[in-house]
CSV table of C-alpha atoms and ligand atoms in Angstrom, one decimal:
chain,number,residue,atom,x,y,z
A,186,MET,CA,48.6,30.1,25.9
A,187,LYS,CA,49.5,26.7,24.5
A,188,LYS,CA,46.0,25.6,25.4
A,189,THR,CA,44.5,28.5,23.4
A,190,ILE,CA,46.6,27.7,20.4
A,191,ALA,CA,45.7,24.0,20.6
A,192,LEU,CA,42.0,25.0,20.8
A,193,ILE,CA,42.3,27.3,17.8
A,194,MET,CA,44.1,24.6,15.9
A,195,THR,CA,41.4,22.1,16.7
A,196,ALA,CA,38.7,24.5,15.8
A,197,LEU,CA,40.4,25.2,12.5
A,198,LEU,CA,40.8,21.5,11.8
A,199,VAL,CA,37.3,20.4,12.9
A,200,PHE,CA,35.2,23.3,11.5
A,201,PRO,CA,35.8,22.5,7.8
A,202,LEU,CA,35.0,18.9,8.6
A,203,ILE,CA,31.7,19.8,10.2
A,204,ALA,CA,30.8,22.2,7.4
A,205,CYS,CA,31.7,19.6,4.8
A,206,GLY,CA,29.8,16.9,6.5
A,207,SER,CA,26.6,18.9,6.8
A,208,SER,CA,26.6,20.1,3.2
A,209,LYS,CA,27.2,16.6,2.0
A,210,ASP,CA,24.2,15.3,4.1
A,211,ALA,CA,22.0,18.1,2.7
A,212,ALA,CA,23.0,17.1,-0.8
A,213,ALA,CA,22.3,13.5,-0.2
A,214,GLU,CA,18.8,14.3,1.1
A,215,GLY,CA,18.4,16.8,-1.7
A,216,SER,CA,15.3,18.9,-1.4
A,217,VAL,CA,13.1,16.0,-0.4
A,218,LYS,CA,11.4,16.6,2.9
A,219,THR,CA,9.9,13.9,4.9
A,220,VAL,CA,7.9,13.7,8.2
A,221,THR,CA,11.2,12.7,10.0
A,222,ALA,CA,14.4,13.7,8.2
A,223,GLY,CA,16.1,10.7,6.6
A,224,VAL,CA,13.1,8.4,7.2
A,225,LEU,CA,10.4,7.4,4.7
A,226,THR,CA,7.3,6.8,6.8
A,227,MET,CA,4.9,4.5,5.0
A,228,ALA,CA,1.2,4.1,5.9
A,229,THR,CA,-0.4,0.7,5.2
A,230,ASN,CA,-3.0,-1.8,6.3
A,231,ALA,CA,-1.0,-4.9,6.9
A,232,TYR,CA,-3.9,-7.4,6.3
A,233,PHE,CA,-3.6,-7.6,2.5
A,234,PRO,CA,-1.4,-10.5,1.5
A,235,PRO,CA,0.8,-10.8,-0.5
A,236,TYR,CA,1.1,-7.0,-0.7
A,237,GLU,CA,1.4,-6.5,3.1
A,238,TYR,CA,1.0,-8.9,6.0
A,239,TYR,CA,2.6,-9.8,9.3
A,240,GLU,CA,5.3,-12.4,9.6
A,241,GLY,CA,5.8,-12.5,13.3
A,242,ASP,CA,6.1,-8.8,14.3
A,243,ASP,CA,7.4,-7.7,10.9
A,244,ILE,CA,5.3,-6.3,8.1
A,245,VAL,CA,6.4,-8.0,4.9
A,246,GLY,CA,5.1,-8.3,1.3
A,247,ILE,CA,5.3,-6.7,-2.1
A,248,ASP,CA,4.6,-3.2,-0.9
A,249,ALA,CA,6.9,-3.4,2.1
A,250,GLU,CA,9.8,-4.6,-0.2
A,251,ILE,CA,9.1,-2.0,-2.9
A,252,ALA,CA,9.0,0.7,-0.3
A,253,LYS,CA,12.3,-0.6,1.2
A,254,ALA,CA,13.9,-0.5,-2.2
A,255,VAL,CA,12.7,3.0,-2.9
A,256,ALA,CA,13.9,4.2,0.5
A,257,ASP,CA,17.3,2.7,-0.2
A,258,LYS,CA,17.5,4.6,-3.4
A,259,LEU,CA,16.6,7.8,-1.6
A,260,GLY,CA,19.2,7.1,1.0
A,261,MET,CA,16.5,6.9,3.7
A,262,GLU,CA,15.4,4.5,6.3
A,263,LEU,CA,12.0,2.9,6.0
A,264,LYS,CA,9.4,3.0,8.8
A,265,ILE,CA,6.1,1.2,8.3
A,266,GLU,CA,2.9,2.2,10.2
A,267,ASP,CA,0.0,-0.1,10.2
A,268,MET,CA,-3.5,1.5,10.3
A,269,GLU,CA,-7.0,1.0,9.0
A,270,PHE,CA,-7.1,1.1,5.2
A,271,ASP,CA,-9.6,3.9,5.6
A,272,SER,CA,-7.0,6.1,7.4
A,273,ILE,CA,-4.1,5.8,5.0
A,274,ILE,CA,-5.1,8.7,2.7
A,275,THR,CA,-5.9,10.9,5.6
A,276,ALA,CA,-2.5,10.1,7.2
A,277,VAL,CA,-0.7,11.0,3.9
A,278,ALA,CA,-2.9,14.1,3.2
A,279,SER,CA,-2.5,15.5,6.7
A,280,GLY,CA,1.3,15.0,6.7
A,281,LYS,CA,1.5,12.2,9.3
A,282,ALA,CA,3.0,9.7,6.8
A,283,ASP,CA,5.1,10.3,3.7
A,284,ILE,CA,3.8,7.6,1.5
A,285,GLY,CA,0.8,5.2,1.4
A,286,LEU,CA,1.4,1.8,-0.1
A,287,ALA,CA,-1.4,-0.6,0.4
A,288,GLY,CA,-2.3,-2.3,-2.9
A,289,MET,CA,-4.1,1.0,-3.4
A,290,THR,CA,-6.1,1.5,-6.6
A,291,VAL,CA,-5.7,4.7,-8.5
A,292,THR,CA,-9.1,6.5,-8.5
A,293,GLU,CA,-10.2,10.0,-9.5
A,294,GLU,CA,-11.9,10.5,-6.2
A,295,ARG,CA,-8.7,9.7,-4.2
A,296,LYS,CA,-6.7,12.0,-6.5
A,297,LYS,CA,-8.6,14.9,-5.0
A,298,ASN,CA,-6.8,14.4,-1.7
A,299,ILE,CA,-3.4,12.9,-2.6
A,300,ASN,CA,-1.1,12.5,-5.6
A,301,PHE,CA,-0.5,9.0,-7.0
A,302,THR,CA,3.0,7.8,-8.2
A,303,ASP,CA,3.3,5.9,-11.4
A,304,SER,CA,1.6,2.6,-11.2
A,305,TYR,CA,3.8,-0.3,-10.0
A,306,ALA,CA,1.3,-3.2,-10.2
A,307,THR,CA,-2.2,-4.2,-11.4
A,308,GLY,CA,-5.1,-5.7,-9.5
A,309,VAL,CA,-8.5,-7.1,-10.3
A,310,GLN,CA,-11.6,-7.0,-8.2
A,311,VAL,CA,-12.9,-10.6,-8.0
A,312,VAL,CA,-15.8,-12.4,-6.3
A,313,ILE,CA,-15.3,-15.1,-3.7
A,314,VAL,CA,-18.2,-17.4,-3.0
A,315,LYS,CA,-18.8,-20.8,-1.4
A,316,GLU,CA,-18.0,-23.7,-3.7
A,317,ASP,CA,-21.7,-24.7,-3.9
A,318,SER,CA,-23.0,-21.2,-4.4
A,319,ASP,CA,-25.7,-20.4,-6.9
A,320,ILE,CA,-23.8,-17.2,-7.7
A,321,LYS,CA,-22.0,-18.0,-11.0
A,322,SER,CA,-21.0,-14.5,-12.2
A,323,VAL,CA,-21.0,-10.9,-11.1
A,324,ASP,CA,-24.4,-10.5,-12.7
A,325,ASP,CA,-25.9,-12.9,-10.1
A,326,LEU,CA,-24.8,-10.6,-7.2
A,327,GLY,CA,-28.0,-8.5,-7.4
A,328,GLY,CA,-30.1,-8.9,-4.2
A,329,LYS,CA,-27.3,-10.9,-2.5
A,330,LYS,CA,-25.4,-9.9,0.7
A,331,ILE,CA,-21.9,-8.9,-0.3
A,332,GLY,CA,-19.0,-8.5,2.1
A,333,VAL,CA,-16.3,-6.0,1.4
A,334,GLN,CA,-13.4,-4.3,3.1
A,335,LEU,CA,-14.4,-0.8,4.2
A,336,ALA,CA,-13.6,2.1,1.8
A,337,THR,CA,-11.9,-0.1,-0.7
A,338,THR,CA,-12.8,0.0,-4.4
A,339,GLY,CA,-14.7,-3.2,-4.0
A,340,ASP,CA,-16.8,-1.4,-1.4
A,341,ILE,CA,-17.3,1.6,-3.7
A,342,TYR,CA,-18.3,-0.5,-6.8
A,343,CYS,CA,-20.6,-2.8,-4.9
A,344,THR,CA,-22.4,0.1,-3.2
A,345,ASP,CA,-22.8,1.8,-6.5
A,346,ASP,CA,-23.9,-1.3,-8.4
A,347,PHE,CA,-25.9,-3.3,-5.9
A,348,GLY,CA,-27.0,-0.7,-3.2
A,349,GLN,CA,-25.7,0.1,0.2
A,350,GLU,CA,-28.4,-2.2,1.9
A,351,ASN,CA,-26.8,-5.2,0.2
A,352,VAL,CA,-23.2,-4.4,1.2
A,353,GLU,CA,-21.6,-5.4,4.6
A,354,GLU,CA,-18.4,-3.4,5.3
A,355,TYR,CA,-15.6,-5.0,7.4
A,356,SER,CA,-12.5,-3.2,8.5
A,357,LYS,CA,-10.3,-6.2,7.4
A,358,GLY,CA,-10.6,-8.3,4.3
A,359,ASN,CA,-10.2,-11.4,6.4
A,360,ASP,CA,-13.3,-10.4,8.5
A,361,ALA,CA,-15.3,-10.2,5.3
A,362,VAL,CA,-14.1,-13.7,4.3
A,363,MET,CA,-14.9,-15.1,7.8
A,364,ALA,CA,-18.4,-13.7,7.4
A,365,LEU,CA,-18.7,-15.6,4.1
A,366,VAL,CA,-17.5,-18.8,5.8
A,367,SER,CA,-20.0,-18.5,8.5
A,368,GLY,CA,-22.8,-17.6,6.1
A,369,LYS,CA,-23.4,-14.0,7.1
A,370,VAL,CA,-22.8,-12.8,3.6
A,371,ASP,CA,-23.2,-14.6,0.2
A,372,ALA,CA,-20.1,-13.3,-1.5
A,373,VAL,CA,-17.0,-11.2,-0.9
A,374,VAL,CA,-15.6,-8.7,-3.4
A,375,ILE,CA,-11.9,-8.1,-3.0
A,376,ASP,CA,-8.7,-7.8,-4.9
A,377,ASN,CA,-7.5,-11.0,-6.7
A,378,GLU,CA,-4.2,-11.7,-4.9
A,379,PRO,CA,-5.5,-11.4,-1.3
A,380,ALA,CA,-8.6,-13.4,-2.6
A,381,LYS,CA,-6.2,-16.3,-3.7
A,382,ASN,CA,-4.6,-16.2,-0.2
A,383,TYR,CA,-8.0,-16.3,1.6
A,384,VAL,CA,-9.4,-19.1,-0.6
A,385,ALA,CA,-6.2,-21.2,0.0
A,386,ALA,CA,-6.5,-20.6,3.7
A,387,ASN,CA,-10.2,-21.6,4.0
A,388,ASP,CA,-11.9,-24.8,2.8
A,389,GLY,CA,-15.0,-24.6,0.6
A,390,LEU,CA,-14.4,-21.3,-1.1
A,391,LYS,CA,-13.7,-20.4,-4.7
A,392,ILE,CA,-13.1,-17.4,-6.9
A,393,LEU,CA,-15.5,-16.8,-9.8
A,394,ASP,CA,-13.9,-16.8,-13.3
A,395,THR,CA,-15.5,-13.5,-14.2
A,396,GLU,CA,-13.5,-10.5,-13.2
A,397,TYR,CA,-15.4,-7.5,-11.8
A,398,VAL,CA,-13.0,-4.6,-12.4
A,399,LYS,CA,-9.3,-4.3,-13.5
A,400,GLU,CA,-7.2,-1.7,-11.6
A,401,ASP,CA,-3.8,0.0,-11.3
A,402,TYR,CA,-2.0,0.1,-8.0
A,403,ALA,CA,0.1,3.1,-7.0
A,404,ALA,CA,1.5,4.8,-4.0
A,405,ALA,CA,-0.1,7.9,-2.4
A,406,ILE,CA,1.9,11.0,-1.7
A,407,ASN,CA,1.0,14.3,-0.1
A,408,LYS,CA,-0.1,16.8,-2.8
A,409,GLU,CA,2.3,19.5,-1.6
A,410,ASN,CA,5.3,17.2,-1.6
A,411,THR,CA,6.0,17.1,-5.4
A,412,GLU,CA,9.8,16.6,-4.7
A,413,LEU,CA,9.0,13.3,-3.0
A,414,LEU,CA,6.6,12.4,-5.8
A,415,ASP,CA,9.3,13.0,-8.4
A,416,ALA,CA,12.0,11.2,-6.3
A,417,VAL,CA,9.8,8.1,-5.8
A,418,ASN,CA,8.8,8.0,-9.5
A,419,LYS,CA,12.4,8.2,-10.4
A,420,ALA,CA,13.3,5.4,-8.0
A,421,LEU,CA,10.3,3.2,-9.2
A,422,GLY,CA,11.5,3.8,-12.8
A,423,GLU,CA,15.0,2.6,-12.0
A,424,LEU,CA,13.7,-0.4,-10.0
A,425,LYS,CA,11.6,-1.3,-13.1
A,426,SER,CA,14.4,-1.0,-15.6
A,427,GLU,CA,16.7,-2.9,-13.3
A,428,GLY,CA,14.2,-5.8,-13.1
A,429,LYS,CA,13.9,-5.4,-9.4
A,430,LEU,CA,10.2,-4.6,-9.4
A,431,ASP,CA,9.4,-7.8,-11.3
A,432,GLU,CA,11.7,-9.7,-9.0
A,433,ILE,CA,9.9,-8.5,-5.9
A,434,ILE,CA,6.4,-9.2,-7.4
A,435,SER,CA,7.3,-12.7,-8.7
A,436,LYS,CA,8.7,-13.6,-5.3
A,437,TYR,CA,5.2,-13.3,-3.9
A,438,ILE,CA,3.0,-14.0,-6.9
A,439,LYS,CA,3.8,-17.3,-8.6
B,37,LIG,N1,-7.2,-2.1,-4.2
B,37,LIG,C1,-8.3,-1.8,-3.3
B,37,LIG,C2,-8.4,-0.3,-3.0
B,37,LIG,O1,-7.5,0.4,-3.3
B,37,LIG,C3,-8.1,-2.5,-1.9
B,37,LIG,C4,-6.8,-2.2,-1.2
B,37,LIG,C5,-6.7,-2.8,0.2
B,37,LIG,O2,-7.6,-3.3,0.7
B,37,LIG,N2,-5.5,-2.7,0.8
B,37,LIG,O3,-9.4,0.1,-2.6
């Protein structure tokens, strides 16, 4: 009898605690659903310094830090998945990842498959050539072999402007740069910040002064998950007004 009373007493005491705990958790998570509850799964291609790259086994960089700051604001843990750049939109659109952050340029074509958040950075497509190259501006690229990273905007613009037969696609930006170093291509079209990193890491290369295309970077989110889109935009807005966004960017871009 004593045991039964003790059990009832315990149940009475514990039940409200459980009930209270779960409703609090639900409130903290709000109506935002993610692939794994409480986790923000980010898809990226970690060969795009300074936005994302490996430092030992860790993926670091501007996007990784912004995603971490956003996840913190959402009360979530951040999990980063590295994949081909080409697979990021598919991963987000098919519900395998919650968010794609990869120095990704906002384009109308991509908007057919995913939603973009507000833009958090800008990029420029630039041209890398050998220091002694006869290519002096974008206009000289006609008839030359151009290396690009597969499915990037650099790939899309060069294919449109100079013809597919003149464009060599590589799965990593670095592979395109290696092809330039070894003379397999005459130029590489890629985003300006990774371009600076590649030129610094390899002798005999330079970036042309003429900019090819200016772009906005934003994060990709599944079209159905408008709650996550709103929550991430809110977090990005706060990070911007707190000066945190600028702080992260200027840590990597001097
Ligand atoms: N900004 C380019 C694009 O969105 C390249 C991005 C990347 O290679 N990570 O296509």
